[in-house]
PDB file of C-alpha atoms in Angstrom:
ATOM      1  CA  UNK M 218      12.776  19.827  19.640  1.00 38.00           C
ATOM      2  CA  UNK M 219      15.670  17.425  20.458  1.00 39.00           C
ATOM      3  CA  UNK M 220      15.299  14.487  18.127  1.00 38.00           C
ATOM      4  CA  UNK M 221      18.157  12.460  19.510  1.00 40.00           C
ATOM      5  CA  UNK M 222      17.135   8.956  20.697  1.00 39.00           C
ATOM      6  CA  UNK M 223      13.497   9.826  20.168  1.00 43.00           C
ATOM      7  CA  UNK M 224      11.005   6.928  20.335  1.00 42.00           C
ATOM      8  CA  UNK M 225       7.138   7.579  19.995  1.00 43.00           C
ATOM      9  CA  UNK M 226       4.401   5.077  20.333  1.00 53.00           C
ATOM     10  CA  UNK M 227       3.785   4.854  16.614  1.00 83.00           C
ATOM     11  CA  UNK M 228       7.225   5.757  15.098  1.00 86.00           C
ATOM     12  CA  UNK M 229      10.865   5.522  15.880  1.00 92.00           C
ATOM     13  CA  UNK M 230      13.702   7.807  14.775  1.00 92.00           C
ATOM     14  CA  UNK M 231      15.963   6.077  12.259  1.00 91.00           C
ATOM     15  CA  UNK M 232      19.427   6.726  13.745  1.00 79.00           C
ATOM     16  CA  UNK M 233      21.521   4.525  11.410  1.00 80.00           C
ATOM     17  CA  UNK M 234      19.801   5.591   8.198  1.00 83.00           C
ATOM     18  CA  UNK M 235      18.559   2.194   7.283  1.00 92.00           C
ATOM     19  CA  UNK M 236      15.284   0.337   7.611  1.00 93.00           C
ATOM     20  CA  UNK M 237      13.552  -2.951   6.659  1.00 94.00           C
ATOM     21  CA  UNK M 238      10.531  -2.769   4.324  1.00 95.00           C
ATOM     22  CA  UNK M 239       8.955  -3.674   1.103  1.00 94.00           C
ATOM     23  CA  UNK M 240       5.467  -3.072  -0.213  1.00 92.00           C
ATOM     24  CA  UNK M 241       3.893  -5.037  -3.236  1.00 90.00           C
ATOM     25  CA  UNK M 242       0.671  -6.597  -4.253  1.00 89.00           C
ATOM     26  CA  UNK M 243       1.568  -9.932  -2.620  1.00 92.00           C
ATOM     27  CA  UNK M 244       1.544  -8.630   0.984  1.00 92.00           C
ATOM     28  CA  UNK M 245      -1.738  -9.315   2.774  1.00 92.00           C
ATOM     29  CA  UNK M 246      -2.223  -5.685   3.711  1.00 92.00           C
ATOM     30  CA  UNK M 247      -1.858  -4.278   0.194  1.00 91.00           C
ATOM     31  CA  UNK M 248      -3.905  -1.045  -0.186  1.00 89.00           C
ATOM     32  CA  UNK M 249      -4.755  -0.995   3.600  1.00 91.00           C
ATOM     33  CA  UNK M 250      -2.732   2.193   4.154  1.00 91.00           C
ATOM     34  CA  UNK M 251      -4.835   3.946   1.488  1.00 94.00           C
ATOM     35  CA  UNK M 252      -7.906   3.846   3.733  1.00 92.00           C
ATOM     36  CA  UNK M 253      -9.101   5.703   6.689  1.00 91.00           C
ATOM     37  CA  UNK M 254      -6.137   8.082   6.777  1.00 91.00           C
ATOM     38  CA  UNK M 255      -5.727  11.774   7.462  1.00 93.00           C
ATOM     39  CA  UNK M 256      -3.334  12.637   4.599  1.00 95.00           C
ATOM     40  CA  UNK M 257      -1.795  16.083   4.652  1.00 96.00           C
ATOM     41  CA  UNK M 258      -1.097  17.716   1.383  1.00 98.00           C
ATOM     42  CA  UNK M 259       1.735  20.265   0.891  1.00 98.00           C
ATOM     43  CA  UNK M 260       1.574  23.030  -1.774  1.00 98.00           C
ATOM     44  CA  UNK M 261       3.638  21.021  -4.287  1.00 98.00           C
ATOM     45  CA  UNK M 262       1.402  17.935  -3.920  1.00 98.00           C
ATOM     46  CA  UNK M 263      -1.640  20.059  -4.805  1.00 98.00           C
ATOM     47  CA  UNK M 264       0.196  21.398  -7.799  1.00 98.00           C
ATOM     48  CA  UNK M 265       1.268  18.066  -9.085  1.00 98.00           C
ATOM     49  CA  UNK M 266      -2.091  16.349  -8.551  1.00 98.00           C
ATOM     50  CA  UNK M 267      -4.234  19.107 -10.035  1.00 98.00           C
ATOM     51  CA  UNK M 268      -2.094  19.235 -13.179  1.00 98.00           C
ATOM     52  CA  UNK M 269      -2.205  15.458 -13.578  1.00 98.00           C
ATOM     53  CA  UNK M 270      -6.008  15.500 -13.203  1.00 98.00           C
ATOM     54  CA  UNK M 271      -6.279  18.403 -15.570  1.00 98.00           C
ATOM     55  CA  UNK M 272      -8.174  20.429 -13.060  1.00 98.00           C
ATOM     56  CA  UNK M 273      -7.776  24.081 -12.097  1.00 98.00           C
ATOM     57  CA  UNK M 274      -6.479  24.685  -8.537  1.00 98.00           C
ATOM     58  CA  UNK M 275      -9.995  25.836  -7.442  1.00 98.00           C
ATOM     59  CA  UNK M 276     -11.647  22.715  -8.907  1.00 98.00           C
ATOM     60  CA  UNK M 277      -9.159  20.420  -7.194  1.00 98.00           C
ATOM     61  CA  UNK M 278      -9.464  22.169  -3.849  1.00 98.00           C
ATOM     62  CA  UNK M 279     -13.303  22.047  -3.991  1.00 98.00           C
ATOM     63  CA  UNK M 280     -13.385  18.383  -5.106  1.00 97.00           C
ATOM     64  CA  UNK M 281     -10.578  16.743  -3.277  1.00 98.00           C
ATOM     65  CA  UNK M 282      -9.474  18.689  -0.118  1.00 98.00           C
ATOM     66  CA  UNK M 283     -10.701  19.918   3.158  1.00 97.00           C
ATOM     67  CA  UNK M 284      -9.247  22.526   5.645  1.00 96.00           C
ATOM     68  CA  UNK M 285      -7.665  21.011   8.792  1.00 96.00           C
ATOM     69  CA  UNK M 286      -5.542  22.202  11.661  1.00 93.00           C
ATOM     70  CA  UNK M 287      -1.993  23.067  10.593  1.00 92.00           C
ATOM     71  CA  UNK M 288       1.276  22.483  12.506  1.00 91.00           C
ATOM     72  CA  UNK M 289       0.575  25.706  14.513  1.00 93.00           C
ATOM     73  CA  UNK M 290      -2.485  27.874  15.277  1.00 93.00           C
ATOM     74  CA  UNK M 291      -1.695  30.641  12.730  1.00 94.00           C
ATOM     75  CA  UNK M 292      -2.208  28.986   9.360  1.00 95.00           C
ATOM     76  CA  UNK M 293      -4.443  26.165   8.370  1.00 95.00           C
ATOM     77  CA  UNK M 294      -3.405  22.769   6.818  1.00 96.00           C
ATOM     78  CA  UNK M 295      -5.012  20.877   3.960  1.00 97.00           C
ATOM     79  CA  UNK M 296      -5.978  17.276   3.813  1.00 97.00           C
ATOM     80  CA  UNK M 297      -7.072  14.987   0.928  1.00 98.00           C
ATOM     81  CA  UNK M 298     -10.800  14.297   1.185  1.00 97.00           C
ATOM     82  CA  UNK M 299     -11.373  10.590   1.532  1.00 96.00           C
ATOM     83  CA  UNK M 300     -14.235   8.954  -0.351  1.00 93.00           C
ATOM     84  CA  UNK M 301     -17.664   8.883   1.404  1.00 89.00           C
ATOM     85  CA  UNK M 302     -17.575   5.270   2.312  1.00 86.00           C
ATOM     86  CA  UNK M 303     -17.390   3.525   5.697  1.00 87.00           C
ATOM     87  CA  UNK M 304     -13.893   2.473   5.014  1.00 87.00           C
ATOM     88  CA  UNK M 305     -12.901   5.980   3.927  1.00 92.00           C
ATOM     89  CA  UNK M 306     -10.697   4.920   0.936  1.00 94.00           C
ATOM     90  CA  UNK M 307      -8.535   7.433  -0.873  1.00 96.00           C
ATOM     91  CA  UNK M 308     -10.403   8.774  -3.856  1.00 96.00           C
ATOM     92  CA  UNK M 309      -7.769   7.621  -6.232  1.00 97.00           C
ATOM     93  CA  UNK M 310      -7.656   3.996  -4.886  1.00 95.00           C
ATOM     94  CA  UNK M 311      -8.705   1.206  -7.323  1.00 92.00           C
ATOM     95  CA  UNK M 312      -8.750  -2.564  -7.186  1.00 89.00           C
ATOM     96  CA  UNK M 313      -5.355  -2.469  -8.887  1.00 87.00           C
ATOM     97  CA  UNK M 314      -3.890   0.050  -6.597  1.00 90.00           C
ATOM     98  CA  UNK M 315      -3.203   3.741  -6.848  1.00 94.00           C
ATOM     99  CA  UNK M 316      -4.618   5.418  -9.989  1.00 97.00           C
ATOM    100  CA  UNK M 317      -2.358   8.360  -9.558  1.00 97.00           C
ATOM    101  CA  UNK M 318       0.751   6.561  -8.446  1.00 96.00           C
ATOM    102  CA  UNK M 319       3.281   8.495 -10.462  1.00 97.00           C
ATOM    103  CA  UNK M 320       1.849  11.793  -9.163  1.00 98.00           C
ATOM    104  CA  UNK M 321       1.100  10.710  -5.630  1.00 98.00           C
ATOM    105  CA  UNK M 322       1.586  13.057  -2.672  1.00 98.00           C
ATOM    106  CA  UNK M 323       4.720  13.350  -0.687  1.00 97.00           C
ATOM    107  CA  UNK M 324       3.318  11.409   2.411  1.00 96.00           C
ATOM    108  CA  UNK M 325       2.475   8.417   0.149  1.00 96.00           C
ATOM    109  CA  UNK M 326       5.903   8.522  -1.472  1.00 96.00           C
ATOM    110  CA  UNK M 327       7.596   8.728   1.966  1.00 96.00           C
ATOM    111  CA  UNK M 328       5.650   6.036   3.694  1.00 96.00           C
ATOM    112  CA  UNK M 329       6.596   3.971   5.869  1.00 95.00           C
ATOM    113  CA  UNK M 330       8.821   6.846   6.778  1.00 95.00           C
ATOM    114  CA  UNK M 331       7.865  10.295   8.008  1.00 94.00           C
ATOM    115  CA  UNK M 332      10.148  13.193   7.254  1.00 93.00           C
ATOM    116  CA  UNK M 333      10.768  15.738  10.043  1.00 89.00           C
ATOM    117  CA  UNK M 334      12.069  19.210   9.022  1.00 85.00           C
ATOM    118  CA  UNK M 335      13.583  21.622  11.650  1.00 83.00           C
ATOM    119  CA  UNK M 336      13.908  25.329  10.781  1.00 76.00           C
ATOM    120  CA  UNK M 337      16.587  26.645  13.203  1.00 76.00           C
ATOM    121  CA  UNK M 338      16.350  30.155  11.803  1.00 70.00           C
ATOM    122  CA  UNK M 339      19.038  32.852  11.356  1.00 70.00           C
ATOM    123  CA  UNK M 340      19.707  31.464   7.880  1.00 72.00           C
ATOM    124  CA  UNK M 341      20.971  28.155   9.321  1.00 76.00           C
ATOM    125  CA  UNK M 342      20.377  25.022   7.159  1.00 79.00           C
ATOM    126  CA  UNK M 343      17.336  22.832   7.765  1.00 79.00           C
ATOM    127  CA  UNK M 344      17.809  19.776   9.925  1.00 86.00           C
ATOM    128  CA  UNK M 345      16.221  16.711   8.399  1.00 89.00           C
ATOM    129  CA  UNK M 346      15.143  13.562  10.391  1.00 90.00           C
ATOM    130  CA  UNK M 347      13.417  10.410   9.271  1.00 93.00           C
ATOM    131  CA  UNK M 348      11.119   8.331  11.415  1.00 94.00           C
ATOM    132  CA  UNK M 349       9.928   4.775  10.797  1.00 95.00           C
ATOM    133  CA  UNK M 350       6.079   4.420  11.360  1.00 93.00           C
ATOM    134  CA  UNK M 351       4.634   1.400  13.086  1.00 89.00           C
ATOM    135  CA  UNK M 352       1.164   0.560  11.974  1.00 88.00           C
ATOM    136  CA  UNK M 353       0.072  -2.825  13.205  1.00 89.00           C
ATOM    137  CA  UNK M 354      -1.714  -3.741  10.065  1.00 90.00           C
ATOM    138  CA  UNK M 355       1.411  -3.234   7.871  1.00 93.00           C
ATOM    139  CA  UNK M 356       3.081  -6.483   6.857  1.00 93.00           C
ATOM    140  CA  UNK M 357       5.677  -4.662   4.714  1.00 94.00           C
ATOM    141  CA  UNK M 358       7.928  -4.416   7.804  1.00 92.00           C
ATOM    142  CA  UNK M 359       8.343  -8.243   7.754  1.00 92.00           C
ATOM    143  CA  UNK M 360       9.677  -8.335   4.134  1.00 93.00           C
ATOM    144  CA  UNK M 361      13.378  -8.864   3.864  1.00 91.00           C
ATOM    145  CA  UNK M 362      14.410  -5.950   1.754  1.00 94.00           C
ATOM    146  CA  UNK M 363      16.454  -3.292   3.538  1.00 95.00           C
ATOM    147  CA  UNK M 364      16.863   0.286   2.369  1.00 95.00           C
ATOM    148  CA  UNK M 365      18.817   3.306   3.363  1.00 95.00           C
ATOM    149  CA  UNK M 366      16.858   6.536   3.493  1.00 94.00           C
ATOM    150  CA  UNK M 367      18.787   7.854   0.515  1.00 94.00           C
ATOM    151  CA  UNK M 368      17.952   4.775  -1.458  1.00 96.00           C
ATOM    152  CA  UNK M 369      14.322   5.249  -0.492  1.00 96.00           C
ATOM    153  CA  UNK M 370      14.359   8.889  -1.594  1.00 96.00           C
ATOM    154  CA  UNK M 371      15.796   7.871  -4.970  1.00 96.00           C
ATOM    155  CA  UNK M 372      13.394   4.843  -5.461  1.00 96.00           C
ATOM    156  CA  UNK M 373      10.341   7.000  -4.655  1.00 97.00           C
ATOM    157  CA  UNK M 374      11.489   9.940  -6.718  1.00 97.00           C
ATOM    158  CA  UNK M 375      11.322  12.202  -3.674  1.00 97.00           C
ATOM    159  CA  UNK M 376      14.043  14.576  -4.412  1.00 96.00           C
ATOM    160  CA  UNK M 377      11.986  17.195  -6.267  1.00 97.00           C
ATOM    161  CA  UNK M 378       9.090  16.930  -3.743  1.00 98.00           C
ATOM    162  CA  UNK M 379      11.511  17.263  -0.815  1.00 97.00           C
ATOM    163  CA  UNK M 380      13.036  20.443  -2.307  1.00 97.00           C
ATOM    164  CA  UNK M 381       9.611  22.109  -2.574  1.00 97.00           C
ATOM    165  CA  UNK M 382       8.626  20.818   0.839  1.00 96.00           C
ATOM    166  CA  UNK M 383      11.759  22.270   2.473  1.00 95.00           C
ATOM    167  CA  UNK M 384      10.879  25.632   0.875  1.00 95.00           C
ATOM    168  CA  UNK M 385       7.340  25.279   2.189  1.00 96.00           C
ATOM    169  CA  UNK M 386       8.695  24.350   5.719  1.00 93.00           C
ATOM    170  CA  UNK M 387      10.652  27.725   5.743  1.00 91.00           C
ATOM    171  CA  UNK M 388       7.537  29.594   4.790  1.00 94.00           C
ATOM    172  CA  UNK M 389       5.367  27.824   7.376  1.00 94.00           C
ATOM    173  CA  UNK M 390       8.009  28.593  10.030  1.00 91.00           C
ATOM    174  CA  UNK M 391       7.356  32.320   9.181  1.00 92.00           C
ATOM    175  CA  UNK M 392       3.680  31.817   9.434  1.00 94.00           C
ATOM    176  CA  UNK M 393       4.112  30.217  12.897  1.00 93.00           C
ATOM    177  CA  UNK M 394       5.403  33.705  14.031  1.00 92.00           C
ATOM    178  CA  UNK M 395       1.787  34.994  13.412  1.00 93.00           C
ATOM    179  CA  UNK M 396       2.884  37.705  10.904  1.00 92.00           C
ATOM    180  CA  UNK M 397      -0.802  38.632  10.360  1.00 91.00           C
ATOM    181  CA  UNK M 398      -1.488  39.471  14.058  1.00 85.00           C
ATOM    182  CA  UNK M 399      -4.175  41.977  14.440  1.00 84.00           C
ATOM    183  CA  UNK M 400      -6.065  41.265  11.222  1.00 86.00           C
ATOM    184  CA  UNK M 401      -8.108  38.416  12.556  1.00 79.00           C
ATOM    185  CA  UNK M 402      -8.848  34.950  11.356  1.00 80.00           C
ATOM    186  CA  UNK M 403      -8.702  34.593   7.549  1.00 85.00           C
ATOM    187  CA  UNK M 404      -7.732  38.231   7.133  1.00 91.00           C
ATOM    188  CA  UNK M 405      -6.422  39.698   3.816  1.00 92.00           C
ATOM    189  CA  UNK M 406      -2.731  38.584   4.359  1.00 93.00           C
ATOM    190  CA  UNK M 407      -3.677  35.078   5.419  1.00 94.00           C
ATOM    191  CA  UNK M 408      -6.008  34.774   2.402  1.00 95.00           C
ATOM    192  CA  UNK M 409      -3.278  36.017   0.202  1.00 96.00           C
ATOM    193  CA  UNK M 410      -0.822  33.477   1.683  1.00 96.00           C
ATOM    194  CA  UNK M 411      -3.379  30.578   1.201  1.00 97.00           C
ATOM    195  CA  UNK M 412      -3.746  31.531  -2.410  1.00 98.00           C
ATOM    196  CA  UNK M 413      -0.140  31.658  -3.116  1.00 98.00           C
ATOM    197  CA  UNK M 414       0.513  28.268  -1.355  1.00 98.00           C
ATOM    198  CA  UNK M 415      -2.478  26.314  -2.603  1.00 98.00           C
ATOM    199  CA  UNK M 416      -4.192  28.054  -5.582  1.00 98.00           C
ATOM    200  CA  UNK M 417      -1.390  28.492  -8.115  1.00 98.00           C
ATOM    201  CA  UNK M 418      -3.844  29.360 -10.906  1.00 98.00           C
ATOM    202  CA  UNK M 419      -5.388  32.292  -9.003  1.00 98.00           C
ATOM    203  CA  UNK M 420      -1.904  33.440  -7.976  1.00 98.00           C
ATOM    204  CA  UNK M 421      -0.887  33.513 -11.701  1.00 97.00           C
ATOM    205  CA  UNK M 422      -3.821  35.732 -12.383  1.00 97.00           C
ATOM    206  CA  UNK M 423      -2.924  37.930  -9.419  1.00 97.00           C
ATOM    207  CA  UNK M 424       0.700  38.285 -10.563  1.00 97.00           C
ATOM    208  CA  UNK M 425      -0.579  39.355 -13.982  1.00 96.00           C
ATOM    209  CA  UNK M 426      -3.331  41.741 -12.765  1.00 96.00           C
ATOM    210  CA  UNK M 427      -0.932  43.509 -10.388  1.00 95.00           C
ATOM    211  CA  UNK M 428       1.977  43.457 -12.871  1.00 95.00           C
ATOM    212  CA  UNK M 429       4.276  42.072 -10.122  1.00 94.00           C
ATOM    213  CA  UNK M 430       7.010  40.754 -12.405  1.00 95.00           C
ATOM    214  CA  UNK M 431       7.712  44.146 -14.002  1.00 92.00           C
ATOM    215  CA  UNK M 432       7.915  45.789 -10.612  1.00 90.00           C
ATOM    216  CA  UNK M 433      10.622  43.457  -9.330  1.00 90.00           C
ATOM    217  CA  UNK M 434      14.201  43.188 -10.297  1.00 91.00           C
ATOM    218  CA  UNK M 435      14.179  39.884 -12.114  1.00 92.00           C
ATOM    219  CA  UNK M 436      16.058  38.611 -15.158  1.00 94.00           C
ATOM    220  CA  UNK M 437      14.231  38.090 -18.423  1.00 95.00           C
ATOM    221  CA  UNK M 438      14.817  34.296 -18.016  1.00 96.00           C
ATOM    222  CA  UNK M 439      13.347  34.245 -14.467  1.00 96.00           C
ATOM    223  CA  UNK M 440      10.324  36.105 -15.629  1.00 96.00           C
ATOM    224  CA  UNK M 441       9.758  33.829 -18.531  1.00 96.00           C
ATOM    225  CA  UNK M 442      10.122  30.740 -16.308  1.00 96.00           C
ATOM    226  CA  UNK M 443       7.666  32.104 -13.696  1.00 97.00           C
ATOM    227  CA  UNK M 444       5.050  32.868 -16.346  1.00 96.00           C
ATOM    228  CA  UNK M 445       5.261  29.413 -17.852  1.00 95.00           C
ATOM    229  CA  UNK M 446       6.112  26.968 -15.139  1.00 97.00           C
ATOM    230  CA  UNK M 447       3.918  26.327 -12.102  1.00 97.00           C
ATOM    231  CA  UNK M 448       6.915  25.178 -10.075  1.00 97.00           C
ATOM    232  CA  UNK M 449       8.836  28.305 -10.674  1.00 98.00           C
ATOM    233  CA  UNK M 450       5.749  30.346  -9.913  1.00 98.00           C
ATOM    234  CA  UNK M 451       5.336  28.544  -6.515  1.00 98.00           C
ATOM    235  CA  UNK M 452       8.953  29.149  -5.690  1.00 98.00           C
ATOM    236  CA  UNK M 453       8.561  32.844  -6.606  1.00 97.00           C
ATOM    237  CA  UNK M 454       5.379  32.964  -4.482  1.00 97.00           C
ATOM    238  CA  UNK M 455       7.137  31.609  -1.477  1.00 97.00           C
ATOM    239  CA  UNK M 456       9.955  34.270  -1.705  1.00 95.00           C
ATOM    240  CA  UNK M 457       7.451  37.079  -2.481  1.00 95.00           C
ATOM    241  CA  UNK M 458       5.341  36.062   0.620  1.00 95.00           C
ATOM    242  CA  UNK M 459       8.343  36.133   2.904  1.00 93.00           C
ATOM    243  CA  UNK M 460       9.328  39.615   1.565  1.00 92.00           C
ATOM    244  CA  UNK M 461       5.908  41.249   1.902  1.00 90.00           C
ATOM    245  CA  UNK M 462       5.122  39.648   5.283  1.00 89.00           C
ATOM    246  CA  UNK M 463       8.473  40.733   6.662  1.00 78.00           C
ATOM    247  CA  UNK M 464       7.904  44.352   5.591  1.00 68.00           C
ATOM    248  CA  UNK M 465       4.062  44.316   5.213  1.00 51.00           C
ATOM    249  CA  UNK M 466       4.677  46.066   1.907  1.00 46.00           C
TER     250      UNK M 466
END
């Protein structure tokens, strides 16, 4: 897709890297963006939230998510399940604001921006684009504070989330090629991929049960980190998926 000079009805490409916005409890729309929203969750979002809530991956998936359409027809997406209320608030929204603020998902951290990632392929670097959303209820756009996209990334502690989301984008780009053609919807490879991406606890058991780490050429430090750290295990899972889907081994 050509992003140059792109203007959509509800968002605009940020061409100069700066935008005007500020959100705080004093704006009249405070917490409005936390209701009636279809909030996509990326694999690292699920990992961070389930650890903060002291839930297993399976418990978190059952209680707080629902399957939705993904960015292409060949792999589903995951959305945060809103509370069963006519206003559909986020389940973590309180009168004081977000109860999981320090652990909130990527989309919440990025708002009012949306981050677009292009995967050109052939080992070319990802192309990153930021869009400014335009929701009519949002009064934060009329606040005087101006940010650069880099400042916003720093203030919202987005660096680590973006790193994992970029890795996920390259995996999802592989999924978009339909690497499980012929096995049907929710076939064994697709179920394996879903486990690796969204159920890190079951994947840890899978790695141990199949003795994967001893069968691969990894340093002792890498193996130790993968066994102990969810983030390292997720990165390993992404690489492992790309390897087995490419060779179906």
